[in-house]
Coordinates of C-alpha atoms in Angstrom, one line a residue:
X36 CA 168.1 74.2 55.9
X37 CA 165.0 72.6 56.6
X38 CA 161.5 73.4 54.0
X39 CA 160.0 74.5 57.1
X40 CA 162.8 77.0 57.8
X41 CA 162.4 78.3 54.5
X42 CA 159.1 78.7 54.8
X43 CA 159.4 80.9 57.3
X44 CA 161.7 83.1 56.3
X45 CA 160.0 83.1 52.2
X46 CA 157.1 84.8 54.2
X47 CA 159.3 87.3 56.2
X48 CA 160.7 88.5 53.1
X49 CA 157.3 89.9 52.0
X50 CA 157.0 91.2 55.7
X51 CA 154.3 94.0 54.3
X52 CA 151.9 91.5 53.0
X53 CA 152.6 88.9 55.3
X54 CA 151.4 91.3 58.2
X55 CA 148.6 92.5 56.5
X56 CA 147.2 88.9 55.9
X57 CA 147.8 87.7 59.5
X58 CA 145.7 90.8 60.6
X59 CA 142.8 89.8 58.5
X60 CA 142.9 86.1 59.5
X61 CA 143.4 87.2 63.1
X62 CA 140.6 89.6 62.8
X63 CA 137.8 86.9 61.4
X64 CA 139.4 84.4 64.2
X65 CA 138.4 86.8 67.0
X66 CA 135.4 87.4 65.4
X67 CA 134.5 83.5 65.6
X68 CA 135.7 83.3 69.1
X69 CA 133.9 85.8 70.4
X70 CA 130.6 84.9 69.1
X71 CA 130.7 81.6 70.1
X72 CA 131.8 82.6 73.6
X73 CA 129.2 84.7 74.1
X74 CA 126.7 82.8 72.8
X75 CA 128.3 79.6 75.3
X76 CA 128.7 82.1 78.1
X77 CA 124.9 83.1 78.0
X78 CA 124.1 80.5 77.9
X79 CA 125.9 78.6 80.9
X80 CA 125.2 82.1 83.2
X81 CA 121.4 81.8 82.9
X82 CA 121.6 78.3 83.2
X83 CA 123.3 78.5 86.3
X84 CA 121.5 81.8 87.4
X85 CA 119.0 79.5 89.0
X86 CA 119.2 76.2 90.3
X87 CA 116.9 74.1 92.3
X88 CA 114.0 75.9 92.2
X89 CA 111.1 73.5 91.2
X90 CA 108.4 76.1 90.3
X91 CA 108.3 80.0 89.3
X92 CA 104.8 81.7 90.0
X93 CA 103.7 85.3 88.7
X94 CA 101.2 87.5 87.3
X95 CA 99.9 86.4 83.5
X96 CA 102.1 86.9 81.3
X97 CA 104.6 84.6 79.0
X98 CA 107.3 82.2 80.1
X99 CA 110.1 83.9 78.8
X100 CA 108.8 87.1 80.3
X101 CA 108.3 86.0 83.6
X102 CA 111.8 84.6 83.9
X103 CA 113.7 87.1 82.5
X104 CA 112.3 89.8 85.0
X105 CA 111.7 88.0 87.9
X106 CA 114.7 85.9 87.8
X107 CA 117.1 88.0 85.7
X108 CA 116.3 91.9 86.2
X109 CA 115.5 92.0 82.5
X110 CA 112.3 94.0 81.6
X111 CA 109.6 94.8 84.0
X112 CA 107.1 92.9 85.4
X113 CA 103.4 93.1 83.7
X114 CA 101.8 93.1 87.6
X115 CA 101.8 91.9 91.1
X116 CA 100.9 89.1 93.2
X117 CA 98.2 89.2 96.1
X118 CA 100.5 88.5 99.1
X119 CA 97.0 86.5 99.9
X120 CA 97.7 84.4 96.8
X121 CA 101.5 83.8 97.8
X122 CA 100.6 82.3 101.4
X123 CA 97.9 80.1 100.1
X124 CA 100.2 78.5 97.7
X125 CA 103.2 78.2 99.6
X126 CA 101.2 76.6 102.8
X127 CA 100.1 73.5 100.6
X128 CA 101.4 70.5 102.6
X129 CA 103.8 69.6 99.1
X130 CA 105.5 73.1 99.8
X131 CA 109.3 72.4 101.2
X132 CA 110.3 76.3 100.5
X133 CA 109.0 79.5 98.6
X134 CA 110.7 82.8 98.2
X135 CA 108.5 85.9 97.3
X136 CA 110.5 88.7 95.4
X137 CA 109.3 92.3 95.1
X138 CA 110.4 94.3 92.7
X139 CA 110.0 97.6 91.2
X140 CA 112.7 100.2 93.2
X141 CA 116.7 100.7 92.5
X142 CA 119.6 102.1 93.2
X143 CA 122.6 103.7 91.3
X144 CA 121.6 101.5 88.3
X145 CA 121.0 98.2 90.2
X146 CA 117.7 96.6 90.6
X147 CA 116.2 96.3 94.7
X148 CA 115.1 92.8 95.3
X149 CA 112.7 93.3 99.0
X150 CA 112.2 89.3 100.2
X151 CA 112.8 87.5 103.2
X152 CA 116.0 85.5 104.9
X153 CA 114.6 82.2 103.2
X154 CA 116.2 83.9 100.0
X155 CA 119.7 83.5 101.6
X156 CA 119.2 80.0 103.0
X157 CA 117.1 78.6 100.1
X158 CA 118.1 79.8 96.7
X159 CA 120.9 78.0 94.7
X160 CA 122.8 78.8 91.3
X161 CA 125.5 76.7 89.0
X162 CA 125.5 73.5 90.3
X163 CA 123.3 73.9 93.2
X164 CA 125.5 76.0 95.4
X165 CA 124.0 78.3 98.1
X166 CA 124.7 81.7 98.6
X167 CA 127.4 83.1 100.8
X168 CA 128.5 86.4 102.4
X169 CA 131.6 87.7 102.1
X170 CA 131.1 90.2 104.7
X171 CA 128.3 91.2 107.5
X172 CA 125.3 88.7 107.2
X173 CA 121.5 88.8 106.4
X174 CA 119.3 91.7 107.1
X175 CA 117.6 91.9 110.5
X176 CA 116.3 95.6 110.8
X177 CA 113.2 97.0 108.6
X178 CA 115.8 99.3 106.8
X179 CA 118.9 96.8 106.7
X180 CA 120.3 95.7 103.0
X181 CA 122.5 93.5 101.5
X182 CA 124.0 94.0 98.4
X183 CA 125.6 92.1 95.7
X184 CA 129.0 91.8 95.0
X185 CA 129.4 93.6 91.7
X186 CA 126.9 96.3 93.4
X187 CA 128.7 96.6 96.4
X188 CA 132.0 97.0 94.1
X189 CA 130.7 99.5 91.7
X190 CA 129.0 101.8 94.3
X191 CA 132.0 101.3 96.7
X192 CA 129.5 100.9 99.7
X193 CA 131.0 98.9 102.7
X194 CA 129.0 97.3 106.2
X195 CA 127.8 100.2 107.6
X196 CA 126.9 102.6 104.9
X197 CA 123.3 104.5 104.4
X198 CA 121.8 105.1 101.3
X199 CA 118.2 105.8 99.8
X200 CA 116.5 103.9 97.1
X201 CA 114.3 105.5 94.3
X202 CA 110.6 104.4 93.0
X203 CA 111.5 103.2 89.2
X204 CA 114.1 101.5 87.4
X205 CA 117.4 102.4 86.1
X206 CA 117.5 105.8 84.5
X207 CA 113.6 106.2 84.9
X208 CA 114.0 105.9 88.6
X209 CA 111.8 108.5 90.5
X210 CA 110.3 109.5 93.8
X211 CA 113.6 109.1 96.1
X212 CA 112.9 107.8 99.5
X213 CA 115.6 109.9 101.0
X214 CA 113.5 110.3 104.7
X215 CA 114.3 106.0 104.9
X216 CA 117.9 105.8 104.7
X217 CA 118.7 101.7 104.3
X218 CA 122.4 100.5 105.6
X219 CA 124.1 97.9 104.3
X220 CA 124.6 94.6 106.8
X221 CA 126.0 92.2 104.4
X222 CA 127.8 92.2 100.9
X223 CA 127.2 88.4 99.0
X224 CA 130.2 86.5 97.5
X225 CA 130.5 86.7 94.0
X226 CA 128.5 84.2 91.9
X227 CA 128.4 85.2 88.0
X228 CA 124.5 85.5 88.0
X229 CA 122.2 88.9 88.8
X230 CA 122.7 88.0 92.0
X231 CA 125.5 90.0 92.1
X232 CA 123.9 93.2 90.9
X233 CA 121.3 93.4 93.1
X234 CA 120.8 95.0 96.4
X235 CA 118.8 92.9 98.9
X236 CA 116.0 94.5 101.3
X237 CA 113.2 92.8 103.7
X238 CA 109.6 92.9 102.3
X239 CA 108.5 95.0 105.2
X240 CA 111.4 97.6 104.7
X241 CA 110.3 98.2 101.0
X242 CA 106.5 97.7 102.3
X243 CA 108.0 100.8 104.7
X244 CA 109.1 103.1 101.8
X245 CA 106.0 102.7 99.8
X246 CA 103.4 103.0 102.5
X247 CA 104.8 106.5 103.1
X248 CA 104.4 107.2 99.2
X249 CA 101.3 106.1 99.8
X250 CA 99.9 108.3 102.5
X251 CA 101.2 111.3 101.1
X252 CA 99.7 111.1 98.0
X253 CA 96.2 112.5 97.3
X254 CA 93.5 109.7 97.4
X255 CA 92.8 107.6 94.0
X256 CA 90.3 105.1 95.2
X257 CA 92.3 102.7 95.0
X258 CA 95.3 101.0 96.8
X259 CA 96.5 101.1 100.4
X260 CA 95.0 104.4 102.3
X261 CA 96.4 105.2 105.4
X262 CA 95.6 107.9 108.0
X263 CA 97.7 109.7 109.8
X264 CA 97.3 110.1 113.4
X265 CA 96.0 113.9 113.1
X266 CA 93.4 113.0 110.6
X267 CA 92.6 110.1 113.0
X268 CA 91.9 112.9 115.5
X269 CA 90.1 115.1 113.0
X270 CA 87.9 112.2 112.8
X271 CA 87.2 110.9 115.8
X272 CA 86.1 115.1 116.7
X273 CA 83.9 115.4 114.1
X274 CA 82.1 112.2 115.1
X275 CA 82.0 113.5 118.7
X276 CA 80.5 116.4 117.6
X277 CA 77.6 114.8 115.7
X278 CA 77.4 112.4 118.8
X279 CA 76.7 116.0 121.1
X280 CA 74.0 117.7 118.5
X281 CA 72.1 114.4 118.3
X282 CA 72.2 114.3 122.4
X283 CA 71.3 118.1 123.3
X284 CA 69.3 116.3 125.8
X285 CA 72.4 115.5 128.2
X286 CA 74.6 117.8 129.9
X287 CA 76.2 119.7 127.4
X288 CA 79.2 120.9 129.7
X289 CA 80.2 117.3 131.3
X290 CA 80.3 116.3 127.4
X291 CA 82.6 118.9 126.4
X292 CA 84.7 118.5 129.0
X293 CA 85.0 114.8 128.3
X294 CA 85.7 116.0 124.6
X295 CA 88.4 118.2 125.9
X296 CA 90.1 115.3 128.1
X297 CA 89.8 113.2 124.9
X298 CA 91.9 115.4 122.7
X299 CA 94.4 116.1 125.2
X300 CA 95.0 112.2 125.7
X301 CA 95.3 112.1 121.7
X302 CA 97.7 114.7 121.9
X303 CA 99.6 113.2 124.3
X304 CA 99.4 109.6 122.9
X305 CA 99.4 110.1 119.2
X306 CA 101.3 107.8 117.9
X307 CA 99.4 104.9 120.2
X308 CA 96.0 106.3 119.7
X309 CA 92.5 104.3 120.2
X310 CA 89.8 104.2 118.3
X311 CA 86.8 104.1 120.5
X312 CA 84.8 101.7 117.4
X313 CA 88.3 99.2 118.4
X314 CA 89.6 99.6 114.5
X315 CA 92.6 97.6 114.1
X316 CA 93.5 99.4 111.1
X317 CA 94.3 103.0 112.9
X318 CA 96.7 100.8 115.3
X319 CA 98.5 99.4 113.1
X320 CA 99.0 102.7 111.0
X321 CA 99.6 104.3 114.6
X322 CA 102.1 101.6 114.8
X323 CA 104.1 102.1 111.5
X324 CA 104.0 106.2 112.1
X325 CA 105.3 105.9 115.6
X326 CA 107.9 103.6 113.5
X327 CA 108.7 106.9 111.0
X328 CA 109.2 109.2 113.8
X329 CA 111.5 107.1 115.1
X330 CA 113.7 106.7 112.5
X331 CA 113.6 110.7 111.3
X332 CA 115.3 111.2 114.9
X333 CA 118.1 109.0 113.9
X334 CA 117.3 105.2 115.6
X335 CA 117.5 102.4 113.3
X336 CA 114.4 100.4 113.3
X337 CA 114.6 96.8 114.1
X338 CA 111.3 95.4 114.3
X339 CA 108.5 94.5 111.3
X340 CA 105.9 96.1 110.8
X341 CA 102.5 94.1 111.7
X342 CA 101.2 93.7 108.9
X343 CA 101.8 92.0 105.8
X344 CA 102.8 93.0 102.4
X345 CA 100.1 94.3 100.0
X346 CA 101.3 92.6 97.1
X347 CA 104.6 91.0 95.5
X348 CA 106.1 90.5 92.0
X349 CA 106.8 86.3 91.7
X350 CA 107.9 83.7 93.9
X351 CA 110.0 81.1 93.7
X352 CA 109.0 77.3 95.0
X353 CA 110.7 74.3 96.0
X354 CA 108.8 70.8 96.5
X355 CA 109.1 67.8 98.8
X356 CA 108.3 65.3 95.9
X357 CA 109.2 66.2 92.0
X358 CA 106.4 64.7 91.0
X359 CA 104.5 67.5 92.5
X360 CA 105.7 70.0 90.4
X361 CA 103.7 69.5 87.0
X362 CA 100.6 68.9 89.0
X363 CA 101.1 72.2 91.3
X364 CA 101.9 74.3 87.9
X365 CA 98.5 73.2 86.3
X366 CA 96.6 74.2 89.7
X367 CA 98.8 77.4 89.6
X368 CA 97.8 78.3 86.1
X369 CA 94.0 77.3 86.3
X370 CA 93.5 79.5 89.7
X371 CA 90.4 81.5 90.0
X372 CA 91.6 83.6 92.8
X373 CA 93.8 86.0 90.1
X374 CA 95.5 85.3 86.8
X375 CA 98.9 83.5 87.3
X376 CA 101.5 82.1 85.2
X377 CA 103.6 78.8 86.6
X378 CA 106.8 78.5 84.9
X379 CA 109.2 75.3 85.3
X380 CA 112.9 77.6 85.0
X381 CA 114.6 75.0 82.8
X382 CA 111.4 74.6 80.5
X383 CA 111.8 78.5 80.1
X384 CA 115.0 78.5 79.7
X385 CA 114.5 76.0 76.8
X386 CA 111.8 77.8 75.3
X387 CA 114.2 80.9 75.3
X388 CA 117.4 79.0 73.8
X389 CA 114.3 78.1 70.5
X390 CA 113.6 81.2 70.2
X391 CA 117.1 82.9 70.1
X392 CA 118.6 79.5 67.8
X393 CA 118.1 81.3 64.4
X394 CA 119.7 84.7 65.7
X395 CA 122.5 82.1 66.7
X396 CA 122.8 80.5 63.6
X397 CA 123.0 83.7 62.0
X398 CA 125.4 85.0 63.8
X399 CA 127.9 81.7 63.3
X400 CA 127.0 82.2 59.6
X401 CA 128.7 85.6 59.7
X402 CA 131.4 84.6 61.6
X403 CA 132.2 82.1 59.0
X404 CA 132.0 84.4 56.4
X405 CA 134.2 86.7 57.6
X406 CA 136.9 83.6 58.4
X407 CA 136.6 82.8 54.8
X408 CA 137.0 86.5 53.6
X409 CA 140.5 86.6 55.5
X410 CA 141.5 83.4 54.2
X411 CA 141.1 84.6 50.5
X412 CA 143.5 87.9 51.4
X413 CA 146.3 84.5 51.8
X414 CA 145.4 83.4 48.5
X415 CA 145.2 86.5 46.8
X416 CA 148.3 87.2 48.8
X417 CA 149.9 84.2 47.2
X418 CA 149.3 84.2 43.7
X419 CA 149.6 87.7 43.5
X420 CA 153.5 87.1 44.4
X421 CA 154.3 83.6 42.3
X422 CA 155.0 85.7 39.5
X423 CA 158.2 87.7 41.3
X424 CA 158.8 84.3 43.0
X425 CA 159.7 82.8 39.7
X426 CA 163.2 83.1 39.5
X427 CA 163.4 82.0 43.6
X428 CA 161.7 78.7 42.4
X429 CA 163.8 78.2 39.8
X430 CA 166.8 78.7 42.0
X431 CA 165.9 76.2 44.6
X432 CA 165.0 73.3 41.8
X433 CA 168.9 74.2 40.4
X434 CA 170.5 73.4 43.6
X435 CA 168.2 70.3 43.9
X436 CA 164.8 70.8 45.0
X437 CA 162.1 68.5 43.2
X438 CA 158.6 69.9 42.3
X439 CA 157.1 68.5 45.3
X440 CA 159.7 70.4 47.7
X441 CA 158.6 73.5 46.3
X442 CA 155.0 72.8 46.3
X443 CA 155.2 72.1 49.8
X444 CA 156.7 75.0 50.7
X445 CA 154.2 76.8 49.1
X446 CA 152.1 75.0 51.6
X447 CA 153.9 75.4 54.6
X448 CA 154.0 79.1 54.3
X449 CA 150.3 79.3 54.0
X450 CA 150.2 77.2 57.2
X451 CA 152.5 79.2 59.1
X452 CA 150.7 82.9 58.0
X453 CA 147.2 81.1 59.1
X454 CA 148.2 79.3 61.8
X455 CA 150.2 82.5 63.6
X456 CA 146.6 84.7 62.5
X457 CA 144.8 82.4 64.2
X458 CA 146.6 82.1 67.3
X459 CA 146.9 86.3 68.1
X460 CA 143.2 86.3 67.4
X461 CA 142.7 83.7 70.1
X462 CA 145.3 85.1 72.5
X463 CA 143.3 88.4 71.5
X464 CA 139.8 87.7 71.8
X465 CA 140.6 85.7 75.5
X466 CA 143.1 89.2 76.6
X467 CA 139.5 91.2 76.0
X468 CA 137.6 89.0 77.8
X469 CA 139.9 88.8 80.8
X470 CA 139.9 92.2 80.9
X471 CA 136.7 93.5 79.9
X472 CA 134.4 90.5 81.2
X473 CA 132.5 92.0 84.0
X474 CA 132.1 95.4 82.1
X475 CA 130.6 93.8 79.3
X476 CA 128.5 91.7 81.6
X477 CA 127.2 95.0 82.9
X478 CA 126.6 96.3 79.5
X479 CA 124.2 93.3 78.2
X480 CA 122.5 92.9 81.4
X481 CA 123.0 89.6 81.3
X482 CA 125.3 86.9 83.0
X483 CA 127.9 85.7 81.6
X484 CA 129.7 82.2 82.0
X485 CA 133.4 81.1 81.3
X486 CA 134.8 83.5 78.8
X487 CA 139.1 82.1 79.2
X488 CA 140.5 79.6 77.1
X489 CA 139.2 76.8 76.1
X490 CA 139.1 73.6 73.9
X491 CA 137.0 74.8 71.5
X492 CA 139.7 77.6 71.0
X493 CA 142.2 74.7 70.0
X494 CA 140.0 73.4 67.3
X495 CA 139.0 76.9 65.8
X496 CA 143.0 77.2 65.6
X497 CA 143.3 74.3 63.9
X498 CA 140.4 74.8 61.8
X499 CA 141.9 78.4 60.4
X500 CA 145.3 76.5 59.7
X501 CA 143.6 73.6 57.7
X502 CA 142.0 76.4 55.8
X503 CA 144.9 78.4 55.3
X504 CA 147.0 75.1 54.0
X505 CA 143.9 74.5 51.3
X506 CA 144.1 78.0 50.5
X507 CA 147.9 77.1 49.4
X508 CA 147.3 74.5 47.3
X509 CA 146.5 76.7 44.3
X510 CA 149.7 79.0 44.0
X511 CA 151.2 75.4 45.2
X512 CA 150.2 73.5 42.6
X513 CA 151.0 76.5 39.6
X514 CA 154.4 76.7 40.9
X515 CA 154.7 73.0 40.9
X516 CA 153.8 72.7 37.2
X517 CA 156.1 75.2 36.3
X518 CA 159.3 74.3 34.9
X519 CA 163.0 75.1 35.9
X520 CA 163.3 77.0 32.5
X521 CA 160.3 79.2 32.7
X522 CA 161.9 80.6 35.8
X523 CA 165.5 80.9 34.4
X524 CA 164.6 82.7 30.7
X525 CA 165.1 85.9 30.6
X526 CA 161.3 87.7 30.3
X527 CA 161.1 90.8 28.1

């Protein structure tokens, strides 16, 4: 019989302790796996979250910040963008592309991104690679959306479905927009970055949504007002009226009847009313009310409103020359119009990756610990059974075995329990992740890269089993110096 066949069947004879230890050991393996996989897998899913995209532009705030909510739905933003300040950066000559993003609405837990088809065509992740659809296409209509794959998935919407979005995020959503029903157009391919939780509207559908909010709500003095076509009316009467007490000079019944046919032409033509002072702003609120009444009788609207966006969250640039970039951020972050923050994404992302390296560190330091706790259950494990194995030894150098045979066999057997520890905690750890990847993706927030085997899973293997044949060569080395008549006199 080979020493390594008796190795093996040595530690099935003390099957109790010998399962105990390889739980332990495959208990801190896992551990050590797992941390490192998350830790690798955060860090290739931002990494490839975004990818060329030469410039990030937002409200004031930090870096970090400004990444991790415009780019990766994490937090919220500090303030918006001046749609103003958006078009006169992104119409400098250097410009190739820009993408404004407007955030701030959701939907059954997922964030709503409103911005414009340049998103589709333009924006890139992992190693450059564009977006694609998997079904439908981009939206067209004021109320179309597309959603993400892992949205799509979880909410089980397919082409054609209505839903409403809510004012807020997540569980502190608010303020349903249930009278602008949006339907979904398109569902993305899956890419392994926030892309794929996040449902997709135009910037003049969510402009849509909160222009009603906003002309329902009792004035503040501030913000977008809008009139409705009745107070329009009001309006214009009471100015008529003035206009015929400052005038009791002219004929008072050819005025009131010119009143009269006034009104009754408003009535008639409310929602394309004219203001006899030529105000652009009533038509274009006439516009986007005759838009309302459209839709609450059931027609889908397909065309923009005229007017553009109040404000948006950040905006993502691409440039014609890299050398561009630095000298475009310092103009960005020096602008007098507002106070703006240019971010370079893979500066940020290195910024981020300093800031979370001692929580890394940490965590690899506990990791270890834990590997080395399960390690000492095999030596305790070890010694704690030389003392019954005494006679066994003696046995085995009777029908030949020298010292060394039996010290390595105390060696191989602390191999075999580490090695086969190590290996279910890999086939474990991997099993979870296979499993429970995108749920735990959905639980951190946070993207996740390649979570299966991998090489580094080979050397933590390897590692355990080195440890696990050091952790023999105590009890190896005491049965070695043991002699063949210690272990055949009688002990009383």
């Amino acid at each position: 019989m080979s020493l390594v066949a008796l190795a093996w069947k040595s530690a099935r004879a003390r099957s109790a302790a010998t399962a105990l230890t390889l739980c332990a050991i495959a208990l801190s393996t896992s551990l050590v796996l797992a941390v490192e996989k998350v830790r690798a897998g955060a860090r290739t899913g931002f990494e490839q979250t975004v990818s060329g995209a030469d410039l990030l532009v937002g409200a004031r705030s930090g870096p970090i910040n400004l990444l991790l909510y415009s780019v990766f739905r994490l937090g919220d933003p500090t303030t918006n963008v001046s749609w103003a300040t958006y078009e006169a950066f992104s119409s400098q000559p250097e410009v190739d592309w820009s993408i404004p993003l407007a955030l701030g609405d959701s939907h059954g837990g997922f964030r709503v991104l409103g911005t414009t088809t340049t998103y589709f065509e333009q924006y890139r992740y992992g190693d450059k690679r564009p977006l694609a659809f998997a079904r439908g296409g981009a939206f067209d209509g004021v109320y179309d959306a597309v959603l993400g794959a892992e949205a799509a998935r979880e909410l089980g919407y397919a082409i054609g479905d209505d839903f409403a979005i809510s004012h807020g995020v997540r569980s502190a959503t608010f303020a349903e927009h249930a009278d602008h029903p949006f339907t979904v157009v398109g569902v993305l391919d899956r890419t392994g970055t926030p892309v794929d939780r996040t449902i997709h509207i135009s910037l003049e559908g969510m402009d849509a949504v909160h222009d009603d909010v906003v002309a329902e709500a009792p004035p503040t003095g501030g913000g977008r007002s809008i009139n409705k076509p009745d107070d329009a009316s009001r309006e214009h009467g009471d100015h008529d009226q003035d206009e015929a007490h400052g005038h009791k000079a002219h004929d008072a019944e050819a005025h009131d009847a010119e009143a009269h046919d006034h009104d009754a032409h408003d009535h008639e033509n409310h929602d394309h009313q004219s203001d006899d002072h030529g105000s652009q702003e009533h038509e274009a609120h006439n516009h986007e009310a005759h838009n309302h009444e459209a839709h609450d009788h059931g027609l889908h609207e397909h065309e923009a409103h005229d007017h553009d966006p109040q404000a948006i969250t950040a905006f993502l640039m691409g440039f014609k020359s890299k050398t561009s970039v630095l000298r475009f951020q310092r103009a960005v972050n020096t602008y007098d119009g507002e106070a703006l923050t240019g971010v370079i994404p893979g500066a940020a992302l290195a910024q981020l990756w300093r800031v979370l390296g001692p929580a890394e560190q940490a965590l690899r330091g506990v990791s270890l610990i834990v590997v080395a706790t399960g390690l000492s259950g095999l030596l305790t494990a070890l010694l704690s059974t030389l003392n019954e194995r005494r006679r066994e030894i003696a046995v085995l150098r009777a029908v030949g075995a020298g010292r060394g045979d039996v010290f390595g066999l105390l060696l191989l057997e602390a191999a075999i329990v580490a090695g086969l520890g190590a290996l279910l905690g890999a086939a474990a750890v991997n099993l979870v992740f296979a499993g429970f990847g995108p749920s735990l993706e959905a639980a951190i927030g946070a993207p996740l890269g390649r979570l299966g085997p991998s090489l580094y899973d080979a050397y933590v293997v390897a590692a355990v089993t080195l440890m696990g044949v050091l952790a023999g060569v105590a009890p190896g080395w005491i049965a070695y110096r043991r002699s063949l008549g210690d272990g055949l006199t009688a002990q009383i």
